[in-house]
mmCIF file of C-alpha atoms and ligand atoms in Angstrom:
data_model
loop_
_atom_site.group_PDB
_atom_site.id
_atom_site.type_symbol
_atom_site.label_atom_id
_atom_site.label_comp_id
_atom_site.label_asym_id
_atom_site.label_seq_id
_atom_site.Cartn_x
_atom_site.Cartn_y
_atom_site.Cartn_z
ATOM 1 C CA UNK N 1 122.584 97.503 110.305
ATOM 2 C CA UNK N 2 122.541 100.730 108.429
ATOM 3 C CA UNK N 3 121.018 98.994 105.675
ATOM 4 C CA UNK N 4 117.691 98.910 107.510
ATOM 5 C CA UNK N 5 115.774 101.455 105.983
ATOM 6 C CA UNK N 6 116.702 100.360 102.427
ATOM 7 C CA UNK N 7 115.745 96.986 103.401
ATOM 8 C CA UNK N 8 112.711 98.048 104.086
ATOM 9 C CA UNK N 9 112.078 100.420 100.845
ATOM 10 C CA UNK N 10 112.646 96.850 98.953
ATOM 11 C CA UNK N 11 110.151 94.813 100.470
ATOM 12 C CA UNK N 12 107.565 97.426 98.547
ATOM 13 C CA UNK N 13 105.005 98.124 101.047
ATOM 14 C CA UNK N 14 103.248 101.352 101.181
ATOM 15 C CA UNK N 15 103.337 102.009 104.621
ATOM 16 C CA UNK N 16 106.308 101.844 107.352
ATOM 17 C CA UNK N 17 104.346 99.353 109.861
ATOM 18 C CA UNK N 18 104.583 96.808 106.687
ATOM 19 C CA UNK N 19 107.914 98.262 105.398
ATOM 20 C CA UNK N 20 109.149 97.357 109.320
ATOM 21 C CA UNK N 21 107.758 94.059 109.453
ATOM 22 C CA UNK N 22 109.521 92.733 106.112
ATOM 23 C CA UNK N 23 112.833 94.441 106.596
ATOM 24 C CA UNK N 24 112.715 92.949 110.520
ATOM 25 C CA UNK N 25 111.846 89.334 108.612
ATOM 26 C CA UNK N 26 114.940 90.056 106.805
ATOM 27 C CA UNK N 27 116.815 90.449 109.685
ATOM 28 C CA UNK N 28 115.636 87.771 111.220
ATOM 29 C CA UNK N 29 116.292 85.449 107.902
ATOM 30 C CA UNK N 30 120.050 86.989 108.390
ATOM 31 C CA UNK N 31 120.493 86.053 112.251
ATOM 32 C CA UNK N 32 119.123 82.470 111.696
ATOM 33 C CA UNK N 33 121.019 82.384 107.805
ATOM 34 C CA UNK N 34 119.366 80.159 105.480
ATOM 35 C CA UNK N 35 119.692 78.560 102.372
ATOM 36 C CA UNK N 36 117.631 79.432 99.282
ATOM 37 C CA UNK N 37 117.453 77.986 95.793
ATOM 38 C CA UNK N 38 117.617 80.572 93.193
ATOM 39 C CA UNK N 39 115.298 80.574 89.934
ATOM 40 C CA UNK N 40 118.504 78.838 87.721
ATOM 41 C CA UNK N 41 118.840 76.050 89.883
ATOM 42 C CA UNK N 42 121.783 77.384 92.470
ATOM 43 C CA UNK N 43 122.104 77.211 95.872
ATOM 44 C CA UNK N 44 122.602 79.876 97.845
ATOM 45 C CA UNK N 45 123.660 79.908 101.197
ATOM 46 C CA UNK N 46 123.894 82.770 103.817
ATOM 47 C CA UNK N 47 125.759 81.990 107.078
ATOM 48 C CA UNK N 48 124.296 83.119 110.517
ATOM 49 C CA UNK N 49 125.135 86.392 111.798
ATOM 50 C CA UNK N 50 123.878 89.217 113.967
ATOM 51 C CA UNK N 51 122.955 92.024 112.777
ATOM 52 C CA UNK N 52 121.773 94.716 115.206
ATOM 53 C CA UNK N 53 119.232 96.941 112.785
ATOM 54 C CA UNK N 54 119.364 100.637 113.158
ATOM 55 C CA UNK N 55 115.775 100.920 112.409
ATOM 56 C CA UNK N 56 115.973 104.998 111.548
ATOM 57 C CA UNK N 57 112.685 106.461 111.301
ATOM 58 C CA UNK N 58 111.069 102.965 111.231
ATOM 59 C CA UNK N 59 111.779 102.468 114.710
ATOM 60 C CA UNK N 60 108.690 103.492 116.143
ATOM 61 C CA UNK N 61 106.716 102.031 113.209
ATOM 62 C CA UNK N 62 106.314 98.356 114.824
ATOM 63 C CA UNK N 63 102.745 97.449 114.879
ATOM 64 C CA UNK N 64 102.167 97.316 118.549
ATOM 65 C CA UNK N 65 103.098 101.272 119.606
ATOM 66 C CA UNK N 66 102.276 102.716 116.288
ATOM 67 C CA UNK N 67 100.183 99.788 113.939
ATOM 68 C CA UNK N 68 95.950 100.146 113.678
ATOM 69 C CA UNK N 69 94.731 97.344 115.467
ATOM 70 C CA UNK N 70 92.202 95.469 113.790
ATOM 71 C CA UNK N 71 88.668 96.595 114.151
ATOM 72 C CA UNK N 72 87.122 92.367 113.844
ATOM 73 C CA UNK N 73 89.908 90.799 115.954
ATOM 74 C CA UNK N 74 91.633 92.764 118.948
ATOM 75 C CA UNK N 75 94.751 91.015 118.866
ATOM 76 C CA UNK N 76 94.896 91.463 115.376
ATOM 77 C CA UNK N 77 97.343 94.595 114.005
ATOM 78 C CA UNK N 78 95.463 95.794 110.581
ATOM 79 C CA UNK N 79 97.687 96.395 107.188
ATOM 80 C CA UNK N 80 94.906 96.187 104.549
ATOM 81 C CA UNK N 81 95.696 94.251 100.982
ATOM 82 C CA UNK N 82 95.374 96.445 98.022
ATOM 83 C CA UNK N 83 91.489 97.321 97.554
ATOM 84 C CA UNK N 84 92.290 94.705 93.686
ATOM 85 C CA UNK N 85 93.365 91.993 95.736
ATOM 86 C CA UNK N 86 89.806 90.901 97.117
ATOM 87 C CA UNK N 87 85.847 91.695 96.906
ATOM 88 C CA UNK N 88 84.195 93.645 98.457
ATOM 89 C CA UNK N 89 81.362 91.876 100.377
ATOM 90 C CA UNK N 90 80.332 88.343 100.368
ATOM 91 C CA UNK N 91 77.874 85.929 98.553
ATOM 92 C CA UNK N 92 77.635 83.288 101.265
ATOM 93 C CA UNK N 93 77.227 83.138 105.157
ATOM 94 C CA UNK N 94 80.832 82.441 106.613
ATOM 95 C CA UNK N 95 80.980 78.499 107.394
ATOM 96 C CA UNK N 96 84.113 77.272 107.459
ATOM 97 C CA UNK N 97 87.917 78.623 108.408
ATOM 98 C CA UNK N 98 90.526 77.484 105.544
ATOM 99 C CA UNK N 99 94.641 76.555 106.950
ATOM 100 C CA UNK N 100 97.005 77.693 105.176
ATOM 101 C CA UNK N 101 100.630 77.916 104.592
ATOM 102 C CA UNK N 102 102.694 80.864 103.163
ATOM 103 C CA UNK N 103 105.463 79.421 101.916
ATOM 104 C CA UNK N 104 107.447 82.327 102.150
ATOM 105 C CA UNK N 105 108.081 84.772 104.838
ATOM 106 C CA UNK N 106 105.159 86.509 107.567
ATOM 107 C CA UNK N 107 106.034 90.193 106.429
ATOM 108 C CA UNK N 108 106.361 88.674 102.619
ATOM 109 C CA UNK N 109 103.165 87.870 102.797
ATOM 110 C CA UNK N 110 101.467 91.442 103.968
ATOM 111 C CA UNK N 111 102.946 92.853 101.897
ATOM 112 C CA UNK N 112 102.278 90.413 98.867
ATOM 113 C CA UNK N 113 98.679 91.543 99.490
ATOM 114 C CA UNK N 114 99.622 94.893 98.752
ATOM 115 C CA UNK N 115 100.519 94.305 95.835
ATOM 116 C CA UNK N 116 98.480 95.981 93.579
ATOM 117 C CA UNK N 117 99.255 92.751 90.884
ATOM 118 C CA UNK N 118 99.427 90.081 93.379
ATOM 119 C CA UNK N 119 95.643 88.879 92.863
ATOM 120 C CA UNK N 120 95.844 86.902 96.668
ATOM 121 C CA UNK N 121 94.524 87.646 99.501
ATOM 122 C CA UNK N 122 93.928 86.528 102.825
ATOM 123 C CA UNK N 123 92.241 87.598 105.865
ATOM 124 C CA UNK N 124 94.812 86.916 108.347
ATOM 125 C CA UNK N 125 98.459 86.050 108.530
ATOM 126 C CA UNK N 126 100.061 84.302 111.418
ATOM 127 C CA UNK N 127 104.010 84.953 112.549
ATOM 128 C CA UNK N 128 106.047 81.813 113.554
ATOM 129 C CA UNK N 129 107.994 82.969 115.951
ATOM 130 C CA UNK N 130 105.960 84.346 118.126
ATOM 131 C CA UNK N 131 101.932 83.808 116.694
ATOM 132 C CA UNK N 132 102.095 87.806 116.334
ATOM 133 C CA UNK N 133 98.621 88.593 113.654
ATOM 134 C CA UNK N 134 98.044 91.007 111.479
ATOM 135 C CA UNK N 135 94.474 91.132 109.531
ATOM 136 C CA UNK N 136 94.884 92.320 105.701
ATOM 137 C CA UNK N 137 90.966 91.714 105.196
ATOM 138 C CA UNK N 138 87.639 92.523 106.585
ATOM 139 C CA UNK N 139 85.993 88.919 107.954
ATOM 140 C CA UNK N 140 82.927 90.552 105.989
ATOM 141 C CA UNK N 141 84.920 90.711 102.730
ATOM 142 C CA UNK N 142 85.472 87.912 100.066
ATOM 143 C CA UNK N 143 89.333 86.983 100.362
ATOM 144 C CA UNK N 144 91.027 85.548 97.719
ATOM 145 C CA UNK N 145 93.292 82.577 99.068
ATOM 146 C CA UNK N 146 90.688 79.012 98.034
ATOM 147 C CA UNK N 147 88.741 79.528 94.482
ATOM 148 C CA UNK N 148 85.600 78.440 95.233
ATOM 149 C CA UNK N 149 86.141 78.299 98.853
ATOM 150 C CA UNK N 150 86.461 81.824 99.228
ATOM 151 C CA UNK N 151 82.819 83.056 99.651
ATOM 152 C CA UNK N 152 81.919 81.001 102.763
ATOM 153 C CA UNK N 153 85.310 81.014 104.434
ATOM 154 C CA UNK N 154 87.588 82.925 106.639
ATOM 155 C CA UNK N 155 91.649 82.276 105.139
ATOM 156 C CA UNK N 156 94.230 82.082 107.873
ATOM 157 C CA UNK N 157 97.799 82.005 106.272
ATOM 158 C CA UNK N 158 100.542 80.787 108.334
ATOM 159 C CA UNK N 159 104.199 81.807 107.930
ATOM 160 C CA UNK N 160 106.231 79.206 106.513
ATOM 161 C CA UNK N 161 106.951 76.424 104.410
ATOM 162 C CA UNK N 162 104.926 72.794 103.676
ATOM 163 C CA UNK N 163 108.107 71.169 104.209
ATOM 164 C CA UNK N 164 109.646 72.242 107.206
ATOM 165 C CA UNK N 165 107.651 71.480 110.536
ATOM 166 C CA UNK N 166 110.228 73.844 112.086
ATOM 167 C CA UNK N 167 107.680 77.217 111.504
ATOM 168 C CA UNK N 168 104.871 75.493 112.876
ATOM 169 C CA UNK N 169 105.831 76.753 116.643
ATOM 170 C CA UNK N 170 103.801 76.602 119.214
ATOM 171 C CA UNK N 171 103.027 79.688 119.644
ATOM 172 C CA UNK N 172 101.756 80.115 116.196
ATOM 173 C CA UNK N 173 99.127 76.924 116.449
ATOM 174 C CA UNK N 174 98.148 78.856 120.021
ATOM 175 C CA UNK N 175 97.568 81.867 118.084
ATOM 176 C CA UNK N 176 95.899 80.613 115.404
ATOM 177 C CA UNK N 177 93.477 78.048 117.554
ATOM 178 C CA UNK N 178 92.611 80.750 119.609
ATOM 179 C CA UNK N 179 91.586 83.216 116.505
ATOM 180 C CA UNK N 180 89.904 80.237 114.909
ATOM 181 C CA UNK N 181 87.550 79.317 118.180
ATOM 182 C CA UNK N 182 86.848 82.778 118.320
ATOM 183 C CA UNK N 183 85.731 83.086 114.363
ATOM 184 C CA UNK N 184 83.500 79.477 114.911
ATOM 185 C CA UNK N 185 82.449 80.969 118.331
ATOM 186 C CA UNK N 186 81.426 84.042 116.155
ATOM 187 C CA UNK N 187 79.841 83.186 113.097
ATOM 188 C CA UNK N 188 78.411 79.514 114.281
ATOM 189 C CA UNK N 189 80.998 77.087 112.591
ATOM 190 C CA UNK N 190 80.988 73.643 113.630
ATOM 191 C CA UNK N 191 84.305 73.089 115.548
ATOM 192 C CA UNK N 192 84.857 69.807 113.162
ATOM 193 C CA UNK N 193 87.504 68.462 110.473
ATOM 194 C CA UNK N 194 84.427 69.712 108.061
ATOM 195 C CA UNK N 195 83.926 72.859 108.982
ATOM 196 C CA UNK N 196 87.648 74.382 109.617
ATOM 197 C CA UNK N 197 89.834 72.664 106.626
ATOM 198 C CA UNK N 198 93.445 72.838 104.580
ATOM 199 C CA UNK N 199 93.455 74.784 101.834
ATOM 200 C CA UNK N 200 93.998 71.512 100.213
ATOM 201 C CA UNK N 201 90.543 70.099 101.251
ATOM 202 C CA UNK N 202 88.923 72.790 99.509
ATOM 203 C CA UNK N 203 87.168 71.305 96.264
ATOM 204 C CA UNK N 204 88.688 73.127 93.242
ATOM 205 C CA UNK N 205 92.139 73.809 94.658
ATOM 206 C CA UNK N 206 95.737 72.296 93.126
ATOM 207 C CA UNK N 207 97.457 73.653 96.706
ATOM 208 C CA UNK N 208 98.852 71.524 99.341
ATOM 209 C CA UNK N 209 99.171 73.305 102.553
ATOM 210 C CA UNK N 210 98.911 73.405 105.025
ATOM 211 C CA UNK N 211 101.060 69.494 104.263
ATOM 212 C CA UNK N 212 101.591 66.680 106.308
ATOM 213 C CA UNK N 213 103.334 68.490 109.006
ATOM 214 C CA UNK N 214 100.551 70.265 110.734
ATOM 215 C CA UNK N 215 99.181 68.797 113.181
ATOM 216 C CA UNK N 216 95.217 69.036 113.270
ATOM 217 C CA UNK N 217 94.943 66.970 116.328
ATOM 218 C CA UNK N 218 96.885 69.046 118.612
ATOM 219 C CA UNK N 219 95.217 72.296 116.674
ATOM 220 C CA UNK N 220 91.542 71.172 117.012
ATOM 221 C CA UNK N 221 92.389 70.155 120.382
ATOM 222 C CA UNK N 222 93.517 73.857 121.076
ATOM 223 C CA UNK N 223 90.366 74.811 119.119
ATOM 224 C CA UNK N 224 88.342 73.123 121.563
ATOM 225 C CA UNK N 225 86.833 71.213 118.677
ATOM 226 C CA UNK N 226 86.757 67.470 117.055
ATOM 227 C CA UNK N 227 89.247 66.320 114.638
ATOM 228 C CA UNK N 228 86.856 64.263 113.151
ATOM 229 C CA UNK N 229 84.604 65.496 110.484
ATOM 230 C CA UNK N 230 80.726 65.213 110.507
ATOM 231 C CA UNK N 231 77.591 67.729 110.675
ATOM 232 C CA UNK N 232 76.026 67.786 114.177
ATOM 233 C CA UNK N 233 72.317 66.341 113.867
ATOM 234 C CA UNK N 234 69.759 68.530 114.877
ATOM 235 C CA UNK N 235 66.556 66.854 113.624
ATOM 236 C CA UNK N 236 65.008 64.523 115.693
ATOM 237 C CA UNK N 237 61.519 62.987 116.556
ATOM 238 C CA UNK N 238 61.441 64.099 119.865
ATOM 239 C CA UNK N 239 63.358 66.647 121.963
ATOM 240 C CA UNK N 240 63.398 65.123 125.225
ATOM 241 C CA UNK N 241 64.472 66.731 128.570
ATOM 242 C CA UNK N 242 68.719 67.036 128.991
ATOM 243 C CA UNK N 243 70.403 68.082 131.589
ATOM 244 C CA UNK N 244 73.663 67.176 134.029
ATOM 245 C CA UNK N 245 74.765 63.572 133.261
ATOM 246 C CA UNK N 246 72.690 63.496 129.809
ATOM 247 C CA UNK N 247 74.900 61.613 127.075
ATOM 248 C CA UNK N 248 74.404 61.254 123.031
ATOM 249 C CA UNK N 249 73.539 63.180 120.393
ATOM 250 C CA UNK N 250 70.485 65.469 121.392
ATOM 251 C CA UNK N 251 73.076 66.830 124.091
ATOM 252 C CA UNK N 252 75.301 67.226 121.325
ATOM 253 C CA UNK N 253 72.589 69.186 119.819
ATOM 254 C CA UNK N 254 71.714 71.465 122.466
ATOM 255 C CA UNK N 255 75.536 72.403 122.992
ATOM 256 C CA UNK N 256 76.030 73.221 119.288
ATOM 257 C CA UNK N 257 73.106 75.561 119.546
ATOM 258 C CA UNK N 258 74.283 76.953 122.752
ATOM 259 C CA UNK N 259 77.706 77.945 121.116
ATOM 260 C CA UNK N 260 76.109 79.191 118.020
ATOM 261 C CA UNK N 261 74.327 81.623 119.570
ATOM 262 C CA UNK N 262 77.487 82.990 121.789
ATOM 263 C CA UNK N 263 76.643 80.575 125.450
ATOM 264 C CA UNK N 264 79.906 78.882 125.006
ATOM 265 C CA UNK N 265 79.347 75.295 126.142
ATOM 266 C CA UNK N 266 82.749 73.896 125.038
ATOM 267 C CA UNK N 267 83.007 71.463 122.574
ATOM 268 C CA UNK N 268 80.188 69.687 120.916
ATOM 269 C CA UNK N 269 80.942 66.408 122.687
ATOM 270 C CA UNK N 270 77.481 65.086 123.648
ATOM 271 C CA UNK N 271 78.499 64.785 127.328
ATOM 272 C CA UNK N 272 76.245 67.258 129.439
ATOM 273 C CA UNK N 273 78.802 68.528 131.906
ATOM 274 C CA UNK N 274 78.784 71.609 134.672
ATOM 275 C CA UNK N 275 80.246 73.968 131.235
ATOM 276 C CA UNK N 276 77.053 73.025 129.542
ATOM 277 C CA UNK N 277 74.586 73.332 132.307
ATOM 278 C CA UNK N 278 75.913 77.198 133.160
ATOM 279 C CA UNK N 279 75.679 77.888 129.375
ATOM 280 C CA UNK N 280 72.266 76.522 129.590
ATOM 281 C CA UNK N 281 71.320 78.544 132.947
ATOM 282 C CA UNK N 282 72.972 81.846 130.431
ATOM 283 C CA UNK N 283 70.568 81.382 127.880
ATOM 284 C CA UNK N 284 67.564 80.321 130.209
ATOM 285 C CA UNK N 285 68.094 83.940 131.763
ATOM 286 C CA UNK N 286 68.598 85.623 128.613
ATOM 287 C CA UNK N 287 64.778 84.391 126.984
ATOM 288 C CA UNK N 288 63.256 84.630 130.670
ATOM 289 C CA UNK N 289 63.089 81.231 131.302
ATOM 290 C CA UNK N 290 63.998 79.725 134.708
ATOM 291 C CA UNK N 291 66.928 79.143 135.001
ATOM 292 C CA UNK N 292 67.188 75.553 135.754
ATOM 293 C CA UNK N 293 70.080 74.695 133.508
ATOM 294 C CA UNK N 294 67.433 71.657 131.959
ATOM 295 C CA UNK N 295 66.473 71.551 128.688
ATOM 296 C CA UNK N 296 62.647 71.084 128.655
ATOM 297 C CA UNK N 297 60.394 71.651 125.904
ATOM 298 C CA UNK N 298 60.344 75.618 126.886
ATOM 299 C CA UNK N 299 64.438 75.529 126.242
ATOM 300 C CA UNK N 300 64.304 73.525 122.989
ATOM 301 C CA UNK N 301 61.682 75.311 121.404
ATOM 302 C CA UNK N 302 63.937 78.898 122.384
ATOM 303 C CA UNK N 303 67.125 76.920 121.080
ATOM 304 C CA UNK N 304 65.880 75.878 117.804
ATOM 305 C CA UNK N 305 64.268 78.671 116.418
ATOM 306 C CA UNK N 306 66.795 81.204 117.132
ATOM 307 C CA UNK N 307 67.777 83.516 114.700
ATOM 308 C CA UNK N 308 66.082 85.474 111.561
ATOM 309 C CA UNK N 309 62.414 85.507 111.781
ATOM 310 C CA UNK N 310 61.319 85.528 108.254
ATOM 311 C CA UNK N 311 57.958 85.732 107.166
ATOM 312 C CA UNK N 312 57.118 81.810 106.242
ATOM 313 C CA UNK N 313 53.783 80.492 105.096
ATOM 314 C CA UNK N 314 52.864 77.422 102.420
ATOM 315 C CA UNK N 315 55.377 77.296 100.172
ATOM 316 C CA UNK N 316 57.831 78.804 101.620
ATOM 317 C CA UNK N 317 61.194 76.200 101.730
ATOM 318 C CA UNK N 318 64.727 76.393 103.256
ATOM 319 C CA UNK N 319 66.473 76.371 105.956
ATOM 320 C CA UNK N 320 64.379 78.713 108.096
ATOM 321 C CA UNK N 321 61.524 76.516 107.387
ATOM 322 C CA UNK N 322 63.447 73.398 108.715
ATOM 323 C CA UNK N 323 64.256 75.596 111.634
ATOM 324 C CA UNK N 324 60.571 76.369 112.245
ATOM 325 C CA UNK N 325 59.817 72.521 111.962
ATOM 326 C CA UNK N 326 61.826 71.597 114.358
ATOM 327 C CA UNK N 327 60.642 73.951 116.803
ATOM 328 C CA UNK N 328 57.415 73.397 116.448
ATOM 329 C CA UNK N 329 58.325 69.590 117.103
ATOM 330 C CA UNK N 330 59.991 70.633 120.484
ATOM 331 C CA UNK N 331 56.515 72.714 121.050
ATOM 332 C CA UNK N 332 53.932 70.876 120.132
ATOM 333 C CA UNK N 333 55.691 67.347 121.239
ATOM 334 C CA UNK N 334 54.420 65.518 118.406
ATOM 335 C CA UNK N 335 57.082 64.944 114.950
ATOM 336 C CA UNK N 336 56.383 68.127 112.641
ATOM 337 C CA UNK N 337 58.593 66.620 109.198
ATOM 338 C CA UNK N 338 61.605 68.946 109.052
ATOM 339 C CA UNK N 339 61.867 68.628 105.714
ATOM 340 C CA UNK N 340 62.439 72.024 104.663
ATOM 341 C CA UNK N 341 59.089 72.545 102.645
ATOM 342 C CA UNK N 342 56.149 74.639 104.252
ATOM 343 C CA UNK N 343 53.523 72.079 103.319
ATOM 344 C CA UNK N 344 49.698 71.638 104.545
ATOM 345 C CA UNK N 345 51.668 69.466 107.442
ATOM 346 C CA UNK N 346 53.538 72.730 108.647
ATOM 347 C CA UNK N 347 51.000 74.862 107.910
ATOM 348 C CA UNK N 348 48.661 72.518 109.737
ATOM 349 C CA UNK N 349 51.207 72.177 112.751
ATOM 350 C CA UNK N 350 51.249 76.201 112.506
ATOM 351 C CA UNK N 351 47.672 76.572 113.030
ATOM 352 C CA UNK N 352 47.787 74.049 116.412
ATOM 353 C CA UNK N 353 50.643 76.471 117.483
ATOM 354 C CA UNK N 354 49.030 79.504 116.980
ATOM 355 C CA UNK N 355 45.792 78.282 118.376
ATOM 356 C CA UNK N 356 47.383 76.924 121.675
ATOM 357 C CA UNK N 357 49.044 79.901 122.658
ATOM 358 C CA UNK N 358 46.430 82.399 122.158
ATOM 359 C CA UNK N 359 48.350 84.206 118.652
ATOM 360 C CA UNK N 360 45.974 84.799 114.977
ATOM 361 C CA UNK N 361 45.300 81.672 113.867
ATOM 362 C CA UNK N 362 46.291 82.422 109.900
ATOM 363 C CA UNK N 363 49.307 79.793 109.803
ATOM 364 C CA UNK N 364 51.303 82.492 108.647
ATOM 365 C CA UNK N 365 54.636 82.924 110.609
ATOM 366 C CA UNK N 366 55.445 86.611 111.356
ATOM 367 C CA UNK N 367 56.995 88.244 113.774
ATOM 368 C CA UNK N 368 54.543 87.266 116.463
ATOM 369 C CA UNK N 369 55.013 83.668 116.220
ATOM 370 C CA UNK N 370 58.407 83.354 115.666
ATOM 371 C CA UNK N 371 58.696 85.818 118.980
ATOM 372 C CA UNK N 372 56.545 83.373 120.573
ATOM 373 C CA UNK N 373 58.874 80.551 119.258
ATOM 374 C CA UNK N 374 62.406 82.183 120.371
ATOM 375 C CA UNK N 375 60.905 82.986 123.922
ATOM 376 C CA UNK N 376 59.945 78.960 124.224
ATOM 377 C CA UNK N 377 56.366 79.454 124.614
HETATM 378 ZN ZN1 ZN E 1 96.964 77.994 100.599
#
């Protein structure tokens, strides 16, 4: 037990929180003994035994009394990687959450981020035993745990080992589900099989994790998500009324955009249920609309064009112009093409707009219409 604090001087890390958390792995590794395989081919085994640590001055050095907490997750304790280990800033809008598994040990792993030569990085790190987190990277930072994955994703290492479905405890998948809802709940992401993926669905990866053992059913079902894959449609013809009792996939619609823009209305199921209608009522009261918990033309129009209001006008393409489209289909109630290209179509579906409610007819879309838009006029 008096070993402790050399223990912890091994593990490398270049603070005592992280020094504590890999010599109490150790410790841990000891009470439970284990077998290991050795670079030449031996096996090594280490029987169980109990070892009470005398932490020293690492005592009071456990993240909870004396860690940072994490500034983007509360749960979360923060032990940054090493400032080489991952970029600074991102490329891409965060879209998807990437599983995966550490094969080696939770404190291993924090402090392999600190590792000045490591190269890896992830943004959080989940413990098996009990789902304890610790965040080593800034959500608004470029990890490095999935190649070309890593500008649009959040990476959520799990402690232990492809292999052995033992580490995958309950608490940990409740841990991780619950930071994972919370990052789709945050940054929009499709609670889908598409959206929040194994490392080893990430084009341009040779991993495996998080293997055959971890169970995505039972972890999108704690996500509050699908396990199947698939993009929810949001471009229709029409956007006719929903409301209590509504099925299909314009509901399915509406609840997506409810969740992406924080009304949580569960999962995307296309079932308009008593969750839905209060996160409708939310958002209703939000954009001064009444608060009927119905999704009329005023709602749709409000729902769809949410978000950046960019200055758009012919020629303008993306997806702001598809968003734009499909608003001014829920205002206008005839099909505007929401094909992604300002054409004369838009621009002449602009003009009608701006001309019905009283705005400069210029079919240019500044601030004023797109205000006009988001508050479902
Ligand atoms: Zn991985």
């Amino acid at each position: 037990g008096a070993w402790y604090e050399a223990v912890a001087a091994y593990g490398g890390a270049e603070d005592d929180a992280t020094a504590r958390l890999y010599a109490d792995a150790v410790y841990d590794f000891l009470g439970q003994g284990l077998t290991a395989r050795t670079a030449g081919g031996e096996t090594v085994r280490v029987a169980p035994r109990t070892v009470e640590p005398d932490r020293g001055k690492l005592e009071r050095a456990a993240g909870d009394e004396f860690g940072v907490q994490s500034t983007d997750y509360a749960p979360a304790l923060w032990v940054p990687a090493d400032a080489s280990n991952y970029t600074v800033g991102r490329t891409s809008a965060i879209t998807h959450v990437v599983v995966h598994v550490t094969q080696g040990s939770y404190a291993g792993s924090i402090s392999w981020f600190q590792n000045p030569s490591s190269d890896v990085s992830a943004h959080y790190t989940i413990r098996s035993s009990d789902g304890q987190v610790t965040q080593s990277v800034r959500e608004k930072d470029t990890a490095w745990h999935a190649r070309s994955g890593n500008p649009y994703s959040v990476g959520i290492e799990h402690e232990g080992y492809v292999s052995d479905p033992a580490w995958f405890t309950d608490a940990m998948y409740r841990s991780s589900a619950a930071l994972t809802k919370h990052l789709a709940d945050r940054y929009g992401i499709p609670k889908d099989r598409a959206h929040i993926v194994g490392h080893v669905e990430v084009p341009g990866n040779d991993h495996t994790d998080p293997g055959p053992y971890w169970d995505w059913s039972y972890y999108m079902q704690l996500v509050g998500g699908s396990n199947s894959g698939g993009e929810v449609r949001l471009t229709f013809p029409a956007y006719t009324s929903v409301s209590t009792g509504s099925t299909g996939d314009l509901v399915r619609a509406a609840q997506h955009l409810l969740n992406q823009q924080g009304y949580d209305a569960g999962t995307a199921d296309g079932i308009f249920g008593s969750g839905t209608a209060t996160a409708v009522r939310s958002f209703q009261t939000a954009k001064g609309l009444t608060a009927d918990g119905v999704v009329g033309r005023r709602t749709w129009t409000a729902l769809l064009t949410a978000g950046t209001k960019p200055v758009l006008q012919q020629g303008s393409t993306g997806a702001a112009v598809e968003r734009l489209q499909r608003g001014l289909t829920a205002a206008l109630g005839r099909t505007v093409d929401a094909d992604g290209v300002f054409g004369p179509g838009t621009d002449a579906a602009v003009r009608e707009y701006q001309s019905s409610r009283t705005l400069t007819v210029d079919g240019i879309v500044g601030s004023g219409t797109w205000g006009a838009l988001q508050a479902g006029r």
